[in-house]
XYZ file of C-alpha atoms in Angstrom:
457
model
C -11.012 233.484 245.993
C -13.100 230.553 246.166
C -10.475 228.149 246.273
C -9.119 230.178 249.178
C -12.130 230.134 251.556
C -12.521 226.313 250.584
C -9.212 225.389 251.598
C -9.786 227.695 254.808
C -12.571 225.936 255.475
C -11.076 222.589 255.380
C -8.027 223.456 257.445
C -10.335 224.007 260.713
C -12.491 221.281 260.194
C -9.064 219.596 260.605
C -7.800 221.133 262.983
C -11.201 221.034 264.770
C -11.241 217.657 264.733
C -7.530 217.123 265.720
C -8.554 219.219 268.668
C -11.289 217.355 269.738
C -9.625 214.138 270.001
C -6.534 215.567 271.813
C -9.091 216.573 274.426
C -11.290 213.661 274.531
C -11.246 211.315 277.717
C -9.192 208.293 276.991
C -11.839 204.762 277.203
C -13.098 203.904 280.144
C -11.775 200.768 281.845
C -14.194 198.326 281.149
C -15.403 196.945 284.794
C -15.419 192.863 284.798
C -17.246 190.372 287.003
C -15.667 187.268 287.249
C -18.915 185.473 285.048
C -18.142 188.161 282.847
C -14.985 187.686 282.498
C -15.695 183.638 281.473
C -17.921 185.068 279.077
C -15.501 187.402 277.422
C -12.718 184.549 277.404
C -15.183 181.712 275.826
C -15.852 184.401 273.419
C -12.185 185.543 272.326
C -9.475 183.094 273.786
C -7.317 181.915 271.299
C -7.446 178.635 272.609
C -11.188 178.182 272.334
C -11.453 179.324 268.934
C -8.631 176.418 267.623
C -10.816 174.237 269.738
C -13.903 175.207 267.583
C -12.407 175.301 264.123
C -10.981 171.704 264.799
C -14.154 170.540 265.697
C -15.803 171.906 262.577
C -12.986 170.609 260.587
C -12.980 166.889 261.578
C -17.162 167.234 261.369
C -16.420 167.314 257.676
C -14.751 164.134 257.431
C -18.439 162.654 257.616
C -19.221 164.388 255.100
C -16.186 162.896 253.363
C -16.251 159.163 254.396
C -20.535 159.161 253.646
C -19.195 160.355 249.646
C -18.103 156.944 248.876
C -21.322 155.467 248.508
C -22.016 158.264 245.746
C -20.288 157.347 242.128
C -17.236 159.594 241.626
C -17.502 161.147 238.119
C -14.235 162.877 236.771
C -13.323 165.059 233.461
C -10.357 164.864 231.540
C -8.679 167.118 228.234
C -5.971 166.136 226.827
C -3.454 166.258 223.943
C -1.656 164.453 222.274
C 1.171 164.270 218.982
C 2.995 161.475 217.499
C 4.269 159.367 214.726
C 4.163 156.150 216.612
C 2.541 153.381 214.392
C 0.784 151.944 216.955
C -0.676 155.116 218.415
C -1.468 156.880 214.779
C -3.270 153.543 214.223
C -5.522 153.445 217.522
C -5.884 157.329 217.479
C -7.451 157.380 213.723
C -9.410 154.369 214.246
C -10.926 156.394 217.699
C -11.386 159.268 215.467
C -13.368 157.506 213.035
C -11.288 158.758 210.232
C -9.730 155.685 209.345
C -10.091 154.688 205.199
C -8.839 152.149 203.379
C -6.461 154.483 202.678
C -4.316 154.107 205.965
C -3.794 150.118 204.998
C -0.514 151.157 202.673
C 2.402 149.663 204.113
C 4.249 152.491 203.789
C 1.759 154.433 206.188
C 1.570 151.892 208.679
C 5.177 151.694 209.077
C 6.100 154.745 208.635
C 2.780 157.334 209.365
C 3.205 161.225 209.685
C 2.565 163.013 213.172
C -0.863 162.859 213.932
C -3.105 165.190 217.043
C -5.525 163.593 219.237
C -7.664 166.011 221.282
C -9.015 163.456 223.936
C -12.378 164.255 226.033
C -13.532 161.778 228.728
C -16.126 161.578 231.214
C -15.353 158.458 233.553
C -17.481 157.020 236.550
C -16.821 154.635 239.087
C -19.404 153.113 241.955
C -18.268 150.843 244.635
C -20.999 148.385 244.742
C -19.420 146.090 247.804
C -16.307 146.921 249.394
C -16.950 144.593 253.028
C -18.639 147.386 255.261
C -15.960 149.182 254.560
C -17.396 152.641 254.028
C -19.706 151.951 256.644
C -16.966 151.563 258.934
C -15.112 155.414 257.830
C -19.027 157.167 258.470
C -18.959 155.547 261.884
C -15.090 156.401 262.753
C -15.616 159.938 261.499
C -18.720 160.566 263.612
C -16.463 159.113 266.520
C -13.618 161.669 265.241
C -16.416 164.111 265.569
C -17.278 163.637 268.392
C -13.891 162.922 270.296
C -13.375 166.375 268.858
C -16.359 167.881 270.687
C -15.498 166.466 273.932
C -12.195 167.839 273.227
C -13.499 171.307 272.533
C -15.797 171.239 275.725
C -12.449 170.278 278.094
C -10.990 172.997 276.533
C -13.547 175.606 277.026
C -13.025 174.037 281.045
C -9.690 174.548 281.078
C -10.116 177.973 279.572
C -11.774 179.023 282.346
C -10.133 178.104 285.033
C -7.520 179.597 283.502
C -9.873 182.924 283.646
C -10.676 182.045 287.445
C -7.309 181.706 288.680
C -6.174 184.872 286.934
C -9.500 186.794 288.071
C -8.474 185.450 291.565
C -4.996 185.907 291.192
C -5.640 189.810 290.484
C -8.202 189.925 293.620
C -5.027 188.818 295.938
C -2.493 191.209 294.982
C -4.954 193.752 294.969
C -5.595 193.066 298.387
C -1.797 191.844 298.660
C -0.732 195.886 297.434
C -3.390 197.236 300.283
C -1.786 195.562 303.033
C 1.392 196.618 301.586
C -0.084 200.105 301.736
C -1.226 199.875 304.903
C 2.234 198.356 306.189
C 4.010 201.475 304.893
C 1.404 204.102 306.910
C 2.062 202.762 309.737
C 6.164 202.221 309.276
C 5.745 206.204 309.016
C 3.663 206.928 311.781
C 5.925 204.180 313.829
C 8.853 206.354 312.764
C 7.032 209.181 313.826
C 6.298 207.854 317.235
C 10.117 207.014 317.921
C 11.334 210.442 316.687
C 9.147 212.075 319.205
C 10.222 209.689 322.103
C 13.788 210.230 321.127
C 13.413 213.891 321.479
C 12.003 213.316 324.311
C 14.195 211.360 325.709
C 12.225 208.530 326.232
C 13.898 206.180 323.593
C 17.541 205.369 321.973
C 18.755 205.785 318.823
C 18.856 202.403 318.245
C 14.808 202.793 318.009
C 14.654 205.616 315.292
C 17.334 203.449 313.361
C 14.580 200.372 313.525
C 11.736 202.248 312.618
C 13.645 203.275 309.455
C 15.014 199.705 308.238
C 10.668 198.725 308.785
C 9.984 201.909 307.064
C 12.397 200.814 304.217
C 10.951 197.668 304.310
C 7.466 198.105 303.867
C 8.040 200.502 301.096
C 10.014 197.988 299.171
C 7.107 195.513 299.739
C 4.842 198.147 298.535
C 6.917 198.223 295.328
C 7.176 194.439 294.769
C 2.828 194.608 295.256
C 2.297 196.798 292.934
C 4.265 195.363 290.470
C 2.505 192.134 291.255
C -1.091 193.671 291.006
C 0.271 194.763 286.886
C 1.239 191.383 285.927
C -2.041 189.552 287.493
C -4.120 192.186 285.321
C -1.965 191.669 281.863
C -2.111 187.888 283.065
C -5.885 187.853 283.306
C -6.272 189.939 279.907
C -4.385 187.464 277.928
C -6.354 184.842 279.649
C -9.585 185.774 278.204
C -8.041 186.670 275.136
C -7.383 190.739 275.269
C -4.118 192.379 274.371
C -2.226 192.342 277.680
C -2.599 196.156 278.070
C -6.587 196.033 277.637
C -8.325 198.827 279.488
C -10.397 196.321 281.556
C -11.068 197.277 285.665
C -12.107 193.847 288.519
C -14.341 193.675 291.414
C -12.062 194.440 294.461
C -11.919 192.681 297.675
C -11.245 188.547 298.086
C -14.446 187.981 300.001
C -15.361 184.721 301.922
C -17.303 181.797 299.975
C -19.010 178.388 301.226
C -18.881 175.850 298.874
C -20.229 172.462 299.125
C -17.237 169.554 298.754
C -20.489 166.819 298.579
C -18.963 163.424 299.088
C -15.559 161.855 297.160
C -17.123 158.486 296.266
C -19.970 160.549 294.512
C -17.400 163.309 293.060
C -15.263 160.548 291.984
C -18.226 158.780 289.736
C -19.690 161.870 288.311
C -15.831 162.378 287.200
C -15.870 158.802 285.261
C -19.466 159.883 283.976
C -18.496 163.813 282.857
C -15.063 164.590 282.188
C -14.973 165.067 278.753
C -11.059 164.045 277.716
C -12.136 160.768 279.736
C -15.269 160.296 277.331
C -12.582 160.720 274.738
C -10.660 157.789 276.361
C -13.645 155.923 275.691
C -14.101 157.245 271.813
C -11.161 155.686 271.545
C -11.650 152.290 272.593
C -14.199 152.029 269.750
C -12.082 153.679 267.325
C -9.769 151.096 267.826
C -12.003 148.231 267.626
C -13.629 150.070 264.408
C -9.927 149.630 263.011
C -9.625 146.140 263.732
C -13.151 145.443 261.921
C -11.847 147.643 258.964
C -8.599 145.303 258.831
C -10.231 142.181 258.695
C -12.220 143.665 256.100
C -9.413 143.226 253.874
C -9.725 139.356 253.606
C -12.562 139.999 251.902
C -13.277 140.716 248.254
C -14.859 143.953 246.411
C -17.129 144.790 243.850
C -16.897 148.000 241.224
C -18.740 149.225 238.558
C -17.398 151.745 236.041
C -18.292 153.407 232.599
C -16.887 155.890 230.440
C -17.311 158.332 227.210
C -14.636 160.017 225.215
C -14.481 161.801 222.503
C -11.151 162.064 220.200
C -10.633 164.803 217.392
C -7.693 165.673 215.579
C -8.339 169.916 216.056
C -9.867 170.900 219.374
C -12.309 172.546 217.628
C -13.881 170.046 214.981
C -16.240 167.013 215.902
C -14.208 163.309 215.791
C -14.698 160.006 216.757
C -16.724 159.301 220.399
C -16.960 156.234 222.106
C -17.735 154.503 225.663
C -17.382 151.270 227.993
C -18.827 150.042 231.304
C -18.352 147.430 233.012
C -17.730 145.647 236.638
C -15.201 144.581 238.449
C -14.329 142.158 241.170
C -11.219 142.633 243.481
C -9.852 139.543 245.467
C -6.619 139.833 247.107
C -4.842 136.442 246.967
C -1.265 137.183 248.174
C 0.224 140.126 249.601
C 3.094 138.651 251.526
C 1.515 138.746 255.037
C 0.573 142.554 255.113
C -3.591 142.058 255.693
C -2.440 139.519 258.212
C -0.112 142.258 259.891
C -2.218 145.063 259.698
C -4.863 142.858 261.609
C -2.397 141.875 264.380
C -1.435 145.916 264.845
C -5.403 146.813 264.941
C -5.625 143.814 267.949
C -2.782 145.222 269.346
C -4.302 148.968 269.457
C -7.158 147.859 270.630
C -5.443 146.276 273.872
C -3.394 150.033 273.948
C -6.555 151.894 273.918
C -8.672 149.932 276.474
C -5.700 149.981 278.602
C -5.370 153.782 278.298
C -8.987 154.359 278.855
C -8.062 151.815 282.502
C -4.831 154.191 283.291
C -7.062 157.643 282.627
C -9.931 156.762 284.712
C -7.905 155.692 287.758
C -5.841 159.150 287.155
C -8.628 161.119 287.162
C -10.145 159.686 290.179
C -6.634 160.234 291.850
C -7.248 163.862 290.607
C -11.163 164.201 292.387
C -9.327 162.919 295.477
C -6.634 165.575 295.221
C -8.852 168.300 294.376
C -11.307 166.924 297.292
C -8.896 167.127 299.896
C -7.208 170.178 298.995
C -10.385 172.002 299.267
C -11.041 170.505 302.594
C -7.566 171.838 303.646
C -8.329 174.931 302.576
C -11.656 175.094 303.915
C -9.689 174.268 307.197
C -7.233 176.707 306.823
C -9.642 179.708 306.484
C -10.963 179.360 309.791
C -7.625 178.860 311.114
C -5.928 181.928 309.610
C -8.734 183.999 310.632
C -8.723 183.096 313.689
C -5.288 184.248 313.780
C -5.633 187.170 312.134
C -7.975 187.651 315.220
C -5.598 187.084 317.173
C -2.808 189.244 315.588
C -4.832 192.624 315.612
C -5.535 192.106 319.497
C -1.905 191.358 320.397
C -1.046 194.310 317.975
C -3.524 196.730 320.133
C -1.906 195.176 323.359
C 1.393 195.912 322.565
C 0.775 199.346 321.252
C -0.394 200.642 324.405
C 2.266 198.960 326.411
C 4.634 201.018 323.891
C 2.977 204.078 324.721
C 3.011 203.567 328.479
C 6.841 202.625 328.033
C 6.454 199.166 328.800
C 7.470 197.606 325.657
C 10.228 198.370 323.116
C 10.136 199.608 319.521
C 11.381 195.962 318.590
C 8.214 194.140 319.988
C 5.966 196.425 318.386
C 7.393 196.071 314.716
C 7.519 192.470 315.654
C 3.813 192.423 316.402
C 3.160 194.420 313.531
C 5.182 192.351 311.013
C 3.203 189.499 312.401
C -0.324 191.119 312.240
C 0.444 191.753 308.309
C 1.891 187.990 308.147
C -1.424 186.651 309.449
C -3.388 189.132 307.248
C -1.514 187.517 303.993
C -1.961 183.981 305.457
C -6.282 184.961 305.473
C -5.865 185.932 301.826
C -3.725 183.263 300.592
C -6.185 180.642 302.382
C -9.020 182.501 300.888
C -7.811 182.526 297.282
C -6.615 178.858 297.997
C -10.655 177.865 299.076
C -11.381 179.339 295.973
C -8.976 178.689 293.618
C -9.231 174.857 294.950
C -13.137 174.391 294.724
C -12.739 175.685 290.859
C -10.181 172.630 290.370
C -12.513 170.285 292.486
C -14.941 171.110 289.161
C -12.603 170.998 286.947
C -11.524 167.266 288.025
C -14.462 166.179 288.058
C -15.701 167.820 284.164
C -18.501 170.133 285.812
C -16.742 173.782 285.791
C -19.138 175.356 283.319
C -19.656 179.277 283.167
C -22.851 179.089 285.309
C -21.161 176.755 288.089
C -20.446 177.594 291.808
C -16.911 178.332 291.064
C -17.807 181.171 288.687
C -20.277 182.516 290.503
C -20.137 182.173 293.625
């Protein structure tokens, strides 16, 4: 009976809680700003988070070049069985059991299989090896920190990655709207020329118009909102959500001022910031670093090194132990040309990277001049498209009361209404231009940052 009311019990805290999910709201969409959404995508894009484990990775390699000034100390077991004469010779005389014993004739020729347990502790110390080490700390701090300025252009391109999808988004939003718009007044356009036909006040030929624009908008209406779905999975996997991520934007594609400044000053602060061109110049000195470390080679080196064994004939008992140091000196003589090669192709290098560090600063300057003008164009074209869009809503508002005084056909007003909407998506598209183009005037020149103008605006 127990038993029974226990497993009762259990069964509607199940089903309790079964019900309660089935009826709880699903999550609500998680409303972005555009800073916000940098902020989400420095914290989760894929791409950033490479950028960041790289860096930390290639950090180490300091770590690893400043270890060969310490002395390198290694352990070694190992075993070994034989009946070689020579080795049954060395192996008891390491052992310390050799007796006068072993001096028959017939042993040395012909011993029986002896074990050799062999324990060593060996250490080696570079006492002068030509700046060489010197030379790896140096190139792996430059690795280091080519790898940061790598790192901080990504985290730039990452977001205007998140900017152009965040504005992307904000124009088919607005794109859809129109659409919306288009497609009321299609119906109320159809409505208008079913009355006047009925009236007899217009032709067939009228009502058959206002369908096709009818047809028309709705189709365009389709083709927005499939737009507006894409720009929000686009802008999820942009900042690094699963493409279906329950996220909401700020609507409406409002006006901004931003301040081009002037090229020649853009253009230097580009040569002084941009990170991947700061790279460039990491890499100048990693070449010249590699020419040093070549000529190095010429040059001689100087070891020291000890070690300590031990050799028993059972792994267990206590044998013969033993050790030697000394130091060496290492002085390359002849090599057939290869020190003399390697130098040439570290000269060479050199002459590649200083010449690609030339190439990249005159393309980026090209870019700051690209970037400058398009945002002046686009700066131009705002005023222009609004003034048109002006423009189109009071030749729409003309022509619709000449239509209802009879004065002008059907076919004039849907083509003043097709061209109102054209100049209506010509405002947006300059807008999200402006925008979009000040965000890659910052990006040319290495200052987009998630506090910048671009970002918030």
């Amino acid at each position: 009976m127990v038993r029974t009311n226990l497993a009762r019990t259990f069964m509607a805290i199940i089903c309790s809680s079964l019900l309660a999910s089935a009826q709880s709201p699903p999550p609500t969409p998680q409303n972005l700003t555009l800073p916000e959404a940098v902020r989400v995508a420095l914290e989760k894009n894929p791409t950033v988070q490479a950028a960041v484990a790289y860096a930390q990775a290639v950090h180490e390699g300091i770590a690893e070049a400043k270890a060969a000034r310490l002395p390198r100390v290694d352990f070694s077991e190992g075993f070994t069985r034989g009946n070689n004469p020579v080795y049954v010779f060395g192996a008891l005389l390491t052992q310390r059991q050799f007796t006068a014993a072993n001096f028959d004739l017939g042993f040395l020729n012909t011993p029986p299989p002896l074990d050799n347990f062999r324990t060593q502790f060996s250490a080696a110390l570079s006492l002068y090896d030509a700046g060489q080490t010197g030379r790896r700390i140096k190139d792996a701090k430059l690795s280091a920190q080519g790898a940061g300025e790598t790192g901080q252009r990504t985290r730039q391109e990452v977001i205007f990655g998140v900017v152009k999808a965040y504005t992307d988004e904000l124009l088919a939003r607005e794109n859809a709207r129109l659409a919306e718009s288009a497609v009321k007044t299609a119906q109320s356009d159809l409505q208008r020329a079913q009355a006047r036909q009925e009236e007899g006040q217009a032709v067939p030929s009228d009502l058959l118009s206002a369908q096709v624009q009818l047809a028309q908008a709705q189709e365009d209406l389709l083709q927005a909102n499939n737009a507006v779905d894409l720009a929000h999975a686009a802008l999820n996997v942009a900042m690094g959500l699963p493409e279906d991520a329950a996220t909401t934007i700020e609507s409406g594609l409002k006006e901004s001022i931003f301040e081009a400044g002037v090229l020649a000053e853009r253009q230097q602060h580009a040569l002084k910031s941009r990170p991947d061109l700061r790279e460039a110049d990491l890499g100048v000195e990693h070449a010249t670093i590699g020419s040093r470390m070549a000529r190095a080679e010429f040059l001689p080196k100087v070891n020291v090194f000890s070690s300590w064994e031990e050799d028993n004939q059972t792994f267990l008992t206590r044998g013969g132990n033993n050790w030697t140091a000394g130091v060496s000196l290492n002085f390359n003589i002849f090599d057939g040309g290869a020190n003399r090669a390697r130098l040439a192709a570290a000269h060479y290098r050199q002459s590649q990277a200083q010449a690609q560090a030339t190439q990249m600063a005159a393309a980026v300057k090209l870019q700051v001049r690209e970037a400058f003008q398009n945002l002046t164009t686009a700066q131009q074209r705002v005023e222009v498209s609004r003034q048109a869009q002006s423009e189109a809503e009071e030749s729409l508002r003309i022509i619709q009361n000449r239509y209802e005084a009879g004065l002008a056909t059907i076919t004039d007003l849907l083509r003043v209404e097709a061209a109102r909407t054209s100049a209506q998506k010509n405002y947006l598209n300059a807008l999200f231009d402006y925008r979009l183009s000040y965000a890659a005037l910052e990006l040319a020149t290495g200052e987009l940052a998630p506090d910048s103008p671009a970002v918030t605006p």
